[in-house]
Amino acid sequence: MAEVTAPPTRRLEILSAAAELFARRGYHGVSIGDLGRAVGLTGPALYRHFRGKEALLAEMLLDISDRLLTEGERRAEAADSPALALDALLRWHIDFALDNPALITVHVRELSNVPQPQRREIRRLQRAYAEEWVRVLRLIHPESTDDRARSATHAVFGLLNSTPHSTGDLDRDTMTELLHAMASEAFAGAFRS
Amino acid sequence: MAEVTAPPTRRLEILSAAAELFARRGYHGVSIGDLGRAVGLTGPALYRHFRGKEALLAEMLLDISDRLLTEGERRAEAADSPALALDALLRWHIDFALDNPALITVHVRELSNVPQPQRREIRRLQRAYAEEWVRVLRLIHPESTDDRARSATHAVFGLLNSTPHSTGDLDRDTMTELLHAMASEAFAGAFRS
DNA sequence: GATACCTGTTAACGTTGATTAACATCGGAC
DNA sequence: GTCCGATGTTAATCAACGTTAACAGGTATC
């Protein structure tokens, strides 16, 4: 019995292919037919797995936002000091971005195409994730302000999420260390008066 | 014939409105009708000013790429030292991004929707602009590599271009100095062994 | 004051796209 | 062996979109 529902490998396969295509051509630039073809099916077959194109995008973004927030909070709270918590957030985000460049791209670009009930929830998760960074930053720099920490956080997100546009000149480990060094110093610079 | 062409104020008005809409909803998410309505016209009226939707986007991206490159090179070469040239590039890019958040967004997202003859030219300009940064960085850090400088440059572009996503919490001057400090330190961190 | 060009408009066309309907196959439960 | 749910397919529907055609007003020039 072990399993409650059959392994939904098809859904995941579709979501993965869709992320790739949405990242490359944008949500509206990809048709249901394209999506099906990418996994060896016809367009209408997708309706056996998703309510529609918007629902597919919504599920994708919800999943990303939730993973970022949940694991980010977990690692930050497991750290022994604010400085180490920031380091944990940085490493988690960098790993995620390097592992899932397409997801990061879609996450940052396509929110506006998600219909309302779920758009609000995704926004909430994204905001909560950013606020976790702000919280940790304020512990390290209590003399600063939330606004400044928030702007610095978004700037560092931009830096880390630039990964997809970097044509893989550097190997993975080098890239990880480069991004970590740049982001750390960027934060330091943000709070040096 | 005195005048070669009448002052193309309508064209500029359309381009400006289109940048705003493309940034918010994506190229395919905006119809010709939307574009016309945004400037108080009907859709087909746009064909009096542009060959079509793709041509409009192409012109927009060509103009941005050219302005970034031309003025960037001008300022970098007017500087008295590599360090000052980098500073000039930073200030130019920050000013441009804060002045034209919508253009920056479109510039970075919609290249794939430009048809081929012009897509290649835009790519060329974008690459040349990035290479100008790489060139200046290598003058400052001759012990590093082009690959590393290129990756660092793209990361800093990501940081600077995050502006549009930052909900204007900070005033313009504060934001300028924050971005400048973060980007400068990010570069420093990229080349500290 | 007729002519022509510039800049609009509305109506029509052809295509594409998301979605749904109707029908097929297949594997397991009974 | 039959029945059924899960998962596909192809054909049909309906709206939206980019583009073009046909037509109109205004201004400027001769």
Short mmCIF file of C-alpha atoms (C1' of nucleotides) in Angstrom, two decimals:
data_model
loop_
_atom_site.label_atom_id
_atom_site.label_comp_id
_atom_site.label_asym_id
_atom_site.label_seq_id
_atom_site.Cartn_x
_atom_site.Cartn_y
_atom_site.Cartn_z
CA MET A 1 0.00 0.00 0.00
CA ALA A 2 2.77 2.31 0.92
CA GLU A 3 1.58 4.88 -1.56
CA VAL A 4 -1.57 6.99 -1.31
CA THR A 5 -1.52 8.23 -4.88
CA ALA A 6 0.45 7.06 -7.85
CA PRO A 7 3.79 8.81 -8.17
CA PRO A 8 2.86 11.97 -10.05
CA THR A 9 5.97 11.82 -12.13
CA ARG A 10 4.12 13.18 -15.18
CA ARG A 11 3.10 16.35 -13.38
CA LEU A 12 6.65 16.98 -12.27
CA GLU A 13 7.96 16.27 -15.73
CA ILE A 14 5.54 18.80 -17.20
CA LEU A 15 6.34 21.41 -14.55
CA SER A 16 10.03 21.02 -15.19
CA ALA A 17 9.71 21.36 -18.95
CA ALA A 18 7.34 24.30 -18.51
CA ALA A 19 9.82 26.11 -16.28
CA GLU A 20 12.46 25.78 -18.96
CA LEU A 21 10.17 27.08 -21.68
CA PHE A 22 8.64 29.89 -19.62
CA ALA A 23 12.13 31.03 -18.66
CA ARG A 24 13.26 31.11 -22.27
CA ARG A 25 10.23 32.57 -24.03
CA GLY A 26 7.97 33.95 -21.32
CA TYR A 27 4.57 32.66 -20.20
CA HIS A 28 2.62 34.09 -23.11
CA GLY A 29 5.30 33.03 -25.55
CA VAL A 30 4.69 29.36 -24.85
CA SER A 31 1.52 27.60 -26.00
CA ILE A 32 -0.17 24.59 -24.47
CA GLY A 33 0.91 22.74 -27.59
CA ASP A 34 4.53 23.67 -26.98
CA LEU A 35 4.22 22.47 -23.41
CA GLY A 36 2.80 19.12 -24.45
CA ARG A 37 5.32 18.62 -27.22
CA ALA A 38 8.15 19.23 -24.75
CA VAL A 39 7.17 16.07 -22.87
CA GLY A 40 6.10 14.03 -25.88
CA LEU A 41 2.35 14.66 -25.64
CA THR A 42 -0.25 16.70 -27.46
CA GLY A 43 -1.56 19.93 -26.00
CA PRO A 44 -4.93 18.83 -24.66
CA ALA A 45 -3.29 15.95 -22.74
CA LEU A 46 -2.10 18.51 -20.21
CA TYR A 47 -5.66 19.00 -19.04
CA ARG A 48 -5.49 15.52 -17.52
CA HIS A 49 -2.89 16.90 -15.12
CA PHE A 50 -3.66 20.59 -14.66
CA ARG A 51 -6.82 22.66 -14.67
CA GLY A 52 -5.31 24.95 -17.26
CA LYS A 53 -2.29 26.98 -18.19
CA GLU A 54 -2.74 29.52 -15.43
CA ALA A 55 -3.15 26.81 -12.81
CA LEU A 56 0.08 25.23 -13.99
CA LEU A 57 1.97 28.50 -13.58
CA ALA A 58 0.36 29.13 -10.22
CA GLU A 59 1.40 25.73 -8.91
CA MET A 60 4.92 26.28 -10.14
CA LEU A 61 5.31 29.65 -8.45
CA LEU A 62 3.63 28.53 -5.25
CA ASP A 63 6.02 25.63 -5.01
CA ILE A 64 9.11 27.76 -5.56
CA SER A 65 8.03 30.45 -3.13
CA ASP A 66 7.20 27.88 -0.50
CA ARG A 67 10.48 26.03 -0.86
CA LEU A 68 12.52 29.22 -0.68
CA LEU A 69 10.72 30.44 2.42
CA THR A 70 10.47 27.16 4.32
CA GLU A 71 14.02 26.01 3.85
CA GLY A 72 15.36 29.55 4.23
CA GLU A 73 13.66 29.95 7.60
CA ARG A 74 14.77 26.50 8.69
CA ARG A 75 18.41 27.19 7.98
CA ALA A 76 18.41 30.71 9.37
CA GLU A 77 16.89 29.57 12.64
CA ALA A 78 19.30 26.67 12.96
CA ALA A 79 22.24 29.09 12.88
CA ASP A 80 24.08 30.05 16.05
CA SER A 81 24.34 33.78 15.39
CA PRO A 82 22.83 36.42 13.16
CA ALA A 83 26.02 36.52 11.11
CA LEU A 84 25.86 32.79 10.56
CA ALA A 85 22.15 33.01 9.81
CA LEU A 86 22.86 35.50 7.02
CA ASP A 87 25.56 33.20 5.75
CA ALA A 88 23.11 30.29 5.76
CA LEU A 89 20.52 32.34 3.83
CA LEU A 90 23.14 33.32 1.28
CA ARG A 91 24.33 29.76 0.76
CA TRP A 92 20.80 28.42 0.51
CA HIS A 93 19.75 31.01 -2.04
CA ILE A 94 22.90 30.59 -4.10
CA ASP A 95 22.52 26.82 -4.19
CA PHE A 96 18.90 27.11 -5.18
CA ALA A 97 19.64 29.63 -7.93
CA LEU A 98 22.50 27.62 -9.38
CA ASP A 99 20.47 24.41 -9.26
CA ASN A 100 17.31 25.93 -10.73
CA PRO A 101 18.11 28.85 -12.99
CA ALA A 102 14.89 28.46 -14.96
CA LEU A 103 12.73 28.41 -11.84
CA ILE A 104 14.42 31.52 -10.51
CA THR A 105 13.79 33.34 -13.77
CA VAL A 106 10.13 32.42 -13.87
CA HIS A 107 9.69 33.19 -10.20
CA VAL A 108 10.91 36.71 -10.67
CA ARG A 109 9.16 37.48 -13.98
CA GLU A 110 5.81 35.79 -14.24
CA LEU A 111 3.94 36.56 -11.05
CA SER A 112 1.72 39.00 -12.90
CA ASN A 113 0.28 36.15 -14.97
CA VAL A 114 -1.03 34.24 -11.98
CA PRO A 115 -4.76 34.83 -11.37
CA GLN A 116 -5.82 36.53 -8.20
CA PRO A 117 -6.66 34.03 -5.51
CA GLN A 118 -3.21 32.47 -5.75
CA ARG A 119 -1.26 35.55 -6.76
CA ARG A 120 -1.85 37.03 -3.34
CA GLU A 121 -0.59 33.89 -1.62
CA ILE A 122 2.57 33.82 -3.69
CA ARG A 123 3.18 37.48 -2.97
CA ARG A 124 2.77 36.72 0.72
CA LEU A 125 5.35 33.95 0.60
CA GLN A 126 7.80 36.06 -1.40
CA ARG A 127 7.39 38.91 1.02
CA ALA A 128 7.83 36.65 4.03
CA TYR A 129 11.03 35.29 2.51
CA ALA A 130 12.41 38.77 1.97
CA GLU A 131 11.35 39.77 5.46
CA GLU A 132 13.33 36.87 6.90
CA TRP A 133 16.43 38.38 5.31
CA VAL A 134 15.47 41.80 6.64
CA ARG A 135 14.99 40.37 10.12
CA VAL A 136 18.44 38.80 10.15
CA LEU A 137 20.05 41.93 8.72
CA ARG A 138 18.49 44.09 11.42
CA LEU A 139 19.88 41.80 14.10
CA ILE A 140 23.33 42.38 12.66
CA HIS A 141 22.80 46.10 12.02
CA PRO A 142 20.31 47.37 14.61
CA GLU A 143 21.40 50.93 13.96
CA SER A 144 20.02 50.85 10.41
CA THR A 145 16.40 50.88 9.21
CA ASP A 146 13.99 48.29 7.83
CA ASP A 147 13.65 50.26 4.61
CA ARG A 148 17.38 50.23 4.01
CA ALA A 149 17.63 46.54 4.83
CA ARG A 150 14.75 45.81 2.46
CA SER A 151 16.29 47.69 -0.42
CA ALA A 152 19.64 46.04 0.20
CA THR A 153 17.94 42.63 0.25
CA HIS A 154 16.25 43.21 -3.09
CA ALA A 155 19.52 44.38 -4.57
CA VAL A 156 21.28 41.24 -3.39
CA PHE A 157 18.41 39.11 -4.75
CA GLY A 158 19.07 40.77 -8.07
CA LEU A 159 22.73 39.95 -7.81
CA LEU A 160 22.16 36.31 -6.89
CA ASN A 161 19.38 35.81 -9.42
CA SER A 162 21.57 37.11 -12.22
CA THR A 163 22.96 33.59 -12.44
CA PRO A 164 20.72 32.53 -15.35
CA HIS A 165 22.10 35.35 -17.50
CA SER A 166 25.67 34.47 -16.79
CA THR A 167 26.81 32.18 -19.55
CA GLY A 168 28.45 29.41 -17.58
CA ASP A 169 32.00 30.63 -17.89
CA LEU A 170 32.92 29.64 -14.37
CA ASP A 171 32.54 26.22 -12.82
CA ARG A 172 29.96 25.64 -10.15
CA ASP A 173 32.18 25.90 -7.07
CA THR A 174 33.93 29.01 -8.32
CA MET A 175 30.60 30.61 -9.11
CA THR A 176 29.26 29.77 -5.65
CA GLU A 177 32.22 31.40 -3.94
CA LEU A 178 32.15 34.40 -6.25
CA LEU A 179 28.47 35.08 -5.60
CA HIS A 180 28.92 34.55 -1.88
CA ALA A 181 31.84 36.97 -1.70
CA MET A 182 30.08 39.61 -3.79
CA ALA A 183 26.81 39.40 -1.88
CA SER A 184 28.52 39.47 1.52
CA GLU A 185 30.53 42.51 0.61
CA ALA A 186 27.52 44.19 -0.95
CA PHE A 187 25.66 43.85 2.35
CA ALA A 188 28.66 45.12 4.23
CA GLY A 189 28.80 48.13 1.93
CA ALA A 190 25.09 48.77 2.36
CA PHE A 191 25.45 49.32 6.11
CA ARG A 192 28.76 51.11 6.27
CA SER A 193 27.76 54.65 6.86
CA MET B 1 11.60 69.93 -47.26
CA ALA B 2 13.40 72.16 -44.78
CA GLU B 3 12.85 69.53 -42.16
CA VAL B 4 13.96 66.01 -42.88
CA THR B 5 11.22 64.60 -40.68
CA ALA B 6 8.59 66.20 -38.50
CA PRO B 7 9.32 66.06 -34.78
CA PRO B 8 8.36 62.48 -34.03
CA THR B 9 6.79 63.22 -30.68
CA ARG B 10 4.04 60.64 -31.28
CA ARG B 11 6.60 57.90 -31.82
CA LEU B 12 8.34 58.74 -28.58
CA GLU B 13 5.06 58.91 -26.74
CA ILE B 14 4.15 55.45 -28.00
CA LEU B 15 7.56 54.02 -27.19
CA SER B 16 7.37 55.38 -23.68
CA ALA B 17 3.93 53.98 -23.01
CA ALA B 18 4.93 50.67 -24.57
CA ALA B 19 7.96 50.39 -22.29
CA GLU B 20 5.73 50.83 -19.28
CA LEU B 21 3.25 48.19 -20.45
CA PHE B 22 5.88 45.70 -21.63
CA ALA B 23 7.64 46.01 -18.30
CA ARG B 24 4.46 45.35 -16.37
CA ARG B 25 2.84 42.59 -18.42
CA GLY B 26 5.49 41.33 -20.82
CA TYR B 27 5.63 41.73 -24.61
CA HIS B 28 3.07 39.04 -25.40
CA GLY B 29 0.86 40.20 -22.56
CA VAL B 30 0.25 43.55 -24.24
CA SER B 31 -1.86 43.84 -27.39
CA ILE B 32 -1.65 46.43 -30.13
CA GLY B 33 -4.99 47.64 -28.86
CA ASP B 34 -3.59 48.12 -25.37
CA LEU B 35 -0.68 50.05 -26.82
CA GLY B 36 -2.94 52.37 -28.78
CA ARG B 37 -5.31 52.91 -25.88
CA ALA B 38 -2.39 53.89 -23.65
CA VAL B 39 -1.79 56.95 -25.83
CA GLY B 40 -5.43 57.68 -26.64
CA LEU B 41 -5.54 55.99 -30.05
CA THR B 42 -6.97 52.84 -31.52
CA GLY B 43 -4.74 49.86 -32.28
CA PRO B 44 -4.37 50.17 -36.04
CA ALA B 45 -3.24 53.80 -35.70
CA LEU B 46 0.12 52.50 -34.52
CA TYR B 47 0.84 51.23 -38.01
CA ARG B 48 1.18 54.85 -39.11
CA HIS B 49 4.27 55.04 -36.88
CA PHE B 50 5.75 51.55 -36.76
CA ARG B 51 5.96 48.66 -39.20
CA GLY B 52 4.48 46.38 -36.56
CA LYS B 53 4.68 45.24 -32.99
CA GLU B 54 8.04 43.52 -33.39
CA ALA B 55 9.55 46.55 -35.09
CA LEU B 56 8.41 48.70 -32.20
CA LEU B 57 10.11 46.44 -29.67
CA ALA B 58 13.24 46.24 -31.81
CA GLU B 59 13.51 50.00 -32.01
CA MET B 60 13.03 50.32 -28.28
CA LEU B 61 15.76 47.80 -27.43
CA LEU B 62 18.16 49.15 -30.04
CA ASP B 63 17.79 52.62 -28.61
CA ILE B 64 18.38 51.51 -25.02
CA SER B 65 21.38 49.37 -25.91
CA ASP B 66 22.90 52.12 -27.94
CA ARG B 67 22.42 54.77 -25.28
CA LEU B 68 23.92 52.56 -22.58
CA LEU B 69 26.95 51.70 -24.67
CA THR B 70 27.64 55.09 -26.20
CA GLU B 71 27.33 57.15 -23.06
CA GLY B 72 29.03 54.46 -20.98
CA GLU B 73 32.06 54.43 -23.24
CA ARG B 74 32.13 58.20 -23.36
CA ARG B 75 32.20 58.56 -19.60
CA ALA B 76 34.62 55.72 -19.01
CA GLU B 77 37.09 57.13 -21.48
CA ALA B 78 36.83 60.61 -20.06
CA ALA B 79 37.96 59.35 -16.67
CA ASP B 80 41.47 59.89 -15.42
CA SER B 81 42.10 56.42 -14.04
CA PRO B 82 40.64 52.93 -14.25
CA ALA B 83 39.20 53.30 -10.75
CA LEU B 84 37.47 56.52 -11.76
CA ALA B 85 36.30 54.94 -15.00
CA LEU B 86 34.60 52.16 -13.01
CA ASP B 87 33.06 54.79 -10.81
CA ALA B 88 31.78 56.64 -13.87
CA LEU B 89 30.28 53.46 -15.30
CA LEU B 90 28.57 52.74 -11.99
CA ARG B 91 27.11 56.21 -11.69
CA TRP B 92 25.95 56.24 -15.30
CA HIS B 93 24.24 52.88 -15.00
CA ILE B 94 22.63 53.71 -11.67
CA ASP B 95 21.29 57.01 -13.01
CA PHE B 96 19.92 55.32 -16.10
CA ALA B 97 18.28 52.54 -14.11
CA LEU B 98 16.67 54.91 -11.60
CA ASP B 99 15.48 57.21 -14.39
CA ASN B 100 14.14 54.42 -16.61
CA PRO B 101 13.08 51.42 -14.56
CA ALA B 102 10.66 50.22 -17.23
CA LEU B 103 13.25 50.41 -19.99
CA ILE B 104 15.74 48.46 -17.91
CA THR B 105 13.19 45.74 -17.27
CA VAL B 106 12.28 45.38 -20.92
CA HIS B 107 15.90 45.53 -21.99
CA VAL B 108 16.75 42.59 -19.82
CA ARG B 109 13.67 40.47 -20.51
CA GLU B 110 12.39 40.86 -24.02
CA LEU B 111 15.35 40.40 -26.32
CA SER B 112 14.08 36.98 -27.35
CA ASN B 113 11.02 38.57 -28.94
CA VAL B 114 13.01 40.69 -31.38
CA PRO B 115 13.24 39.15 -34.85
CA GLN B 116 16.59 38.09 -36.15
CA PRO B 117 18.17 40.81 -38.20
CA GLN B 118 17.95 43.25 -35.32
CA ARG B 119 18.27 40.80 -32.46
CA ARG B 120 21.88 40.16 -33.42
CA GLU B 121 22.66 43.87 -33.45
CA ILE B 122 21.14 44.41 -30.02
CA ARG B 123 23.09 41.44 -28.66
CA ARG B 124 26.22 42.98 -30.10
CA LEU B 125 25.60 46.30 -28.36
CA GLN B 126 24.75 44.63 -25.05
CA ARG B 127 27.87 42.54 -25.25
CA ALA B 128 30.02 45.53 -26.12
CA TYR B 129 28.63 47.40 -23.13
CA ALA B 130 29.44 44.53 -20.79
CA GLU B 131 32.88 44.20 -22.33
CA GLU B 132 33.56 47.85 -21.57
CA TRP B 133 33.00 47.04 -17.90
CA VAL B 134 35.21 43.96 -18.21
CA ARG B 135 37.93 46.02 -19.84
CA VAL B 136 37.95 48.57 -17.03
CA LEU B 137 37.85 45.86 -14.37
CA ARG B 138 40.85 44.09 -15.90
CA LEU B 139 42.81 47.32 -15.82
CA ILE B 140 42.15 47.54 -12.11
CA HIS B 141 42.69 43.80 -11.48
CA PRO B 142 45.15 42.54 -14.09
CA GLU B 143 45.84 39.46 -11.98
CA SER B 144 42.28 38.18 -12.46
CA THR B 145 40.64 36.69 -15.56
CA ASP B 146 38.18 37.89 -18.18
CA ASP B 147 35.75 35.14 -17.22
CA ARG B 148 35.70 36.21 -13.62
CA ALA B 149 35.33 39.86 -14.53
CA ARG B 150 32.48 38.97 -16.87
CA SER B 151 30.60 37.00 -14.25
CA ALA B 152 31.13 39.76 -11.70
CA THR B 153 29.84 42.31 -14.19
CA HIS B 154 26.66 40.37 -14.85
CA ALA B 155 26.11 39.96 -11.13
CA VAL B 156 26.46 43.70 -10.58
CA PHE B 157 24.10 44.37 -13.49
CA GLY B 158 21.62 42.17 -11.67
CA LEU B 159 22.13 44.16 -8.51
CA LEU B 160 21.74 47.54 -10.22
CA ASN B 161 18.81 46.45 -12.36
CA SER B 162 16.91 45.23 -9.30
CA THR B 163 15.78 48.83 -8.91
CA PRO B 164 12.42 48.30 -10.60
CA HIS B 165 11.50 45.62 -8.07
CA SER B 166 12.42 47.75 -5.13
CA THR B 167 9.26 49.47 -4.00
CA GLY B 168 10.46 53.02 -3.64
CA ASP B 169 11.04 52.98 0.08
CA LEU B 170 14.16 55.11 -0.14
CA ASP B 171 14.45 58.50 -1.78
CA ARG B 172 16.38 58.89 -4.97
CA ASP B 173 19.67 60.17 -3.53
CA THR B 174 19.76 57.60 -0.79
CA MET B 175 19.06 54.86 -3.29
CA THR B 176 21.83 56.10 -5.57
CA GLU B 177 24.38 56.02 -2.79
CA LEU B 178 23.17 52.66 -1.51
CA LEU B 179 23.47 51.03 -4.93
CA HIS B 180 26.84 52.63 -5.52
CA ALA B 181 28.21 51.42 -2.21
CA MET B 182 26.85 47.90 -2.66
CA ALA B 183 28.10 47.54 -6.22
CA SER B 184 31.54 48.92 -5.41
CA GLU B 185 31.95 46.55 -2.51
CA ALA B 186 30.60 43.65 -4.53
CA PHE B 187 33.30 44.24 -7.13
CA ALA B 188 35.92 44.53 -4.42
CA GLY B 189 34.76 41.22 -2.98
CA ALA B 190 34.83 39.59 -6.39
CA PHE B 191 38.54 40.18 -6.79
CA ARG B 192 39.74 39.67 -3.25
CA SER B 193 41.32 36.27 -3.43
"C1'" DG C 1 -9.68 76.26 -54.07
"C1'" DA C 2 -7.90 71.79 -55.73
"C1'" DT C 3 -4.47 68.38 -54.48
"C1'" DA C 4 -1.94 65.55 -51.69
"C1'" DC C 5 -0.01 63.87 -47.62
"C1'" DC C 6 -0.33 62.82 -42.81
"C1'" DT C 7 -2.78 60.71 -39.31
"C1'" DG C 8 -6.65 58.91 -37.69
"C1'" DT C 9 -11.01 55.70 -37.76
"C1'" DT C 10 -13.95 51.35 -38.31
"C1'" DA C 11 -14.61 46.93 -40.59
"C1'" DA C 12 -12.80 42.73 -42.24
"C1'" DC C 13 -9.38 38.80 -42.56
"C1'" DG C 14 -6.71 35.04 -41.33
"C1'" DT C 15 -4.16 32.77 -37.59
"C1'" DT C 16 -3.26 31.16 -33.36
"C1'" DG C 17 -4.39 29.74 -28.90
"C1'" DA C 18 -6.87 27.92 -24.78
"C1'" DT C 19 -10.27 24.98 -23.76
"C1'" DT C 20 -13.81 21.29 -24.32
"C1'" DA C 21 -16.03 17.22 -26.57
"C1'" DA C 22 -15.99 12.72 -28.26
"C1'" DC C 23 -13.67 8.83 -28.75
"C1'" DA C 24 -9.69 5.09 -27.93
"C1'" DT C 25 -6.53 2.21 -25.20
"C1'" DC C 26 -4.94 -0.09 -21.39
"C1'" DG C 27 -4.16 -2.09 -16.90
"C1'" DG C 28 -6.00 -3.73 -12.73
"C1'" DA C 29 -10.16 -5.14 -9.55
"C1'" DC C 30 -13.79 -7.96 -9.11
"C1'" DG D 1 -14.11 -11.81 -19.01
"C1'" DT D 2 -16.07 -7.42 -17.82
"C1'" DC D 3 -15.92 -2.90 -15.99
"C1'" DC D 4 -13.74 1.29 -14.91
"C1'" DG D 5 -10.65 4.95 -14.06
"C1'" DA D 6 -6.55 6.97 -15.78
"C1'" DT D 7 -4.41 8.87 -19.61
"C1'" DG D 8 -4.08 9.74 -24.32
"C1'" DT D 9 -5.74 11.33 -29.17
"C1'" DT D 10 -8.13 14.15 -32.80
"C1'" DA D 11 -11.77 17.36 -34.02
"C1'" DA D 12 -14.45 21.33 -32.85
"C1'" DT D 13 -15.36 25.87 -30.56
"C1'" DC D 14 -14.75 30.46 -29.45
"C1'" DA D 15 -12.14 34.55 -28.34
"C1'" DA D 16 -8.24 37.40 -29.05
"C1'" DC D 17 -4.73 39.22 -31.78
"C1'" DG D 18 -1.80 41.19 -35.49
"C1'" DT D 19 -2.42 43.11 -39.63
"C1'" DT D 20 -4.58 45.18 -43.80
"C1'" DA D 21 -8.31 47.60 -46.37
"C1'" DA D 22 -11.30 51.29 -47.09
"C1'" DC D 23 -12.51 55.52 -45.86
"C1'" DA D 24 -12.33 60.48 -43.60
"C1'" DG D 25 -10.67 64.97 -41.77
"C1'" DG D 26 -7.14 68.49 -41.68
"C1'" DT D 27 -3.38 71.23 -43.11
"C1'" DA D 28 -0.16 73.12 -46.35
"C1'" DT D 29 1.31 74.05 -50.73
"C1'" DC D 30 0.77 75.37 -55.41
#
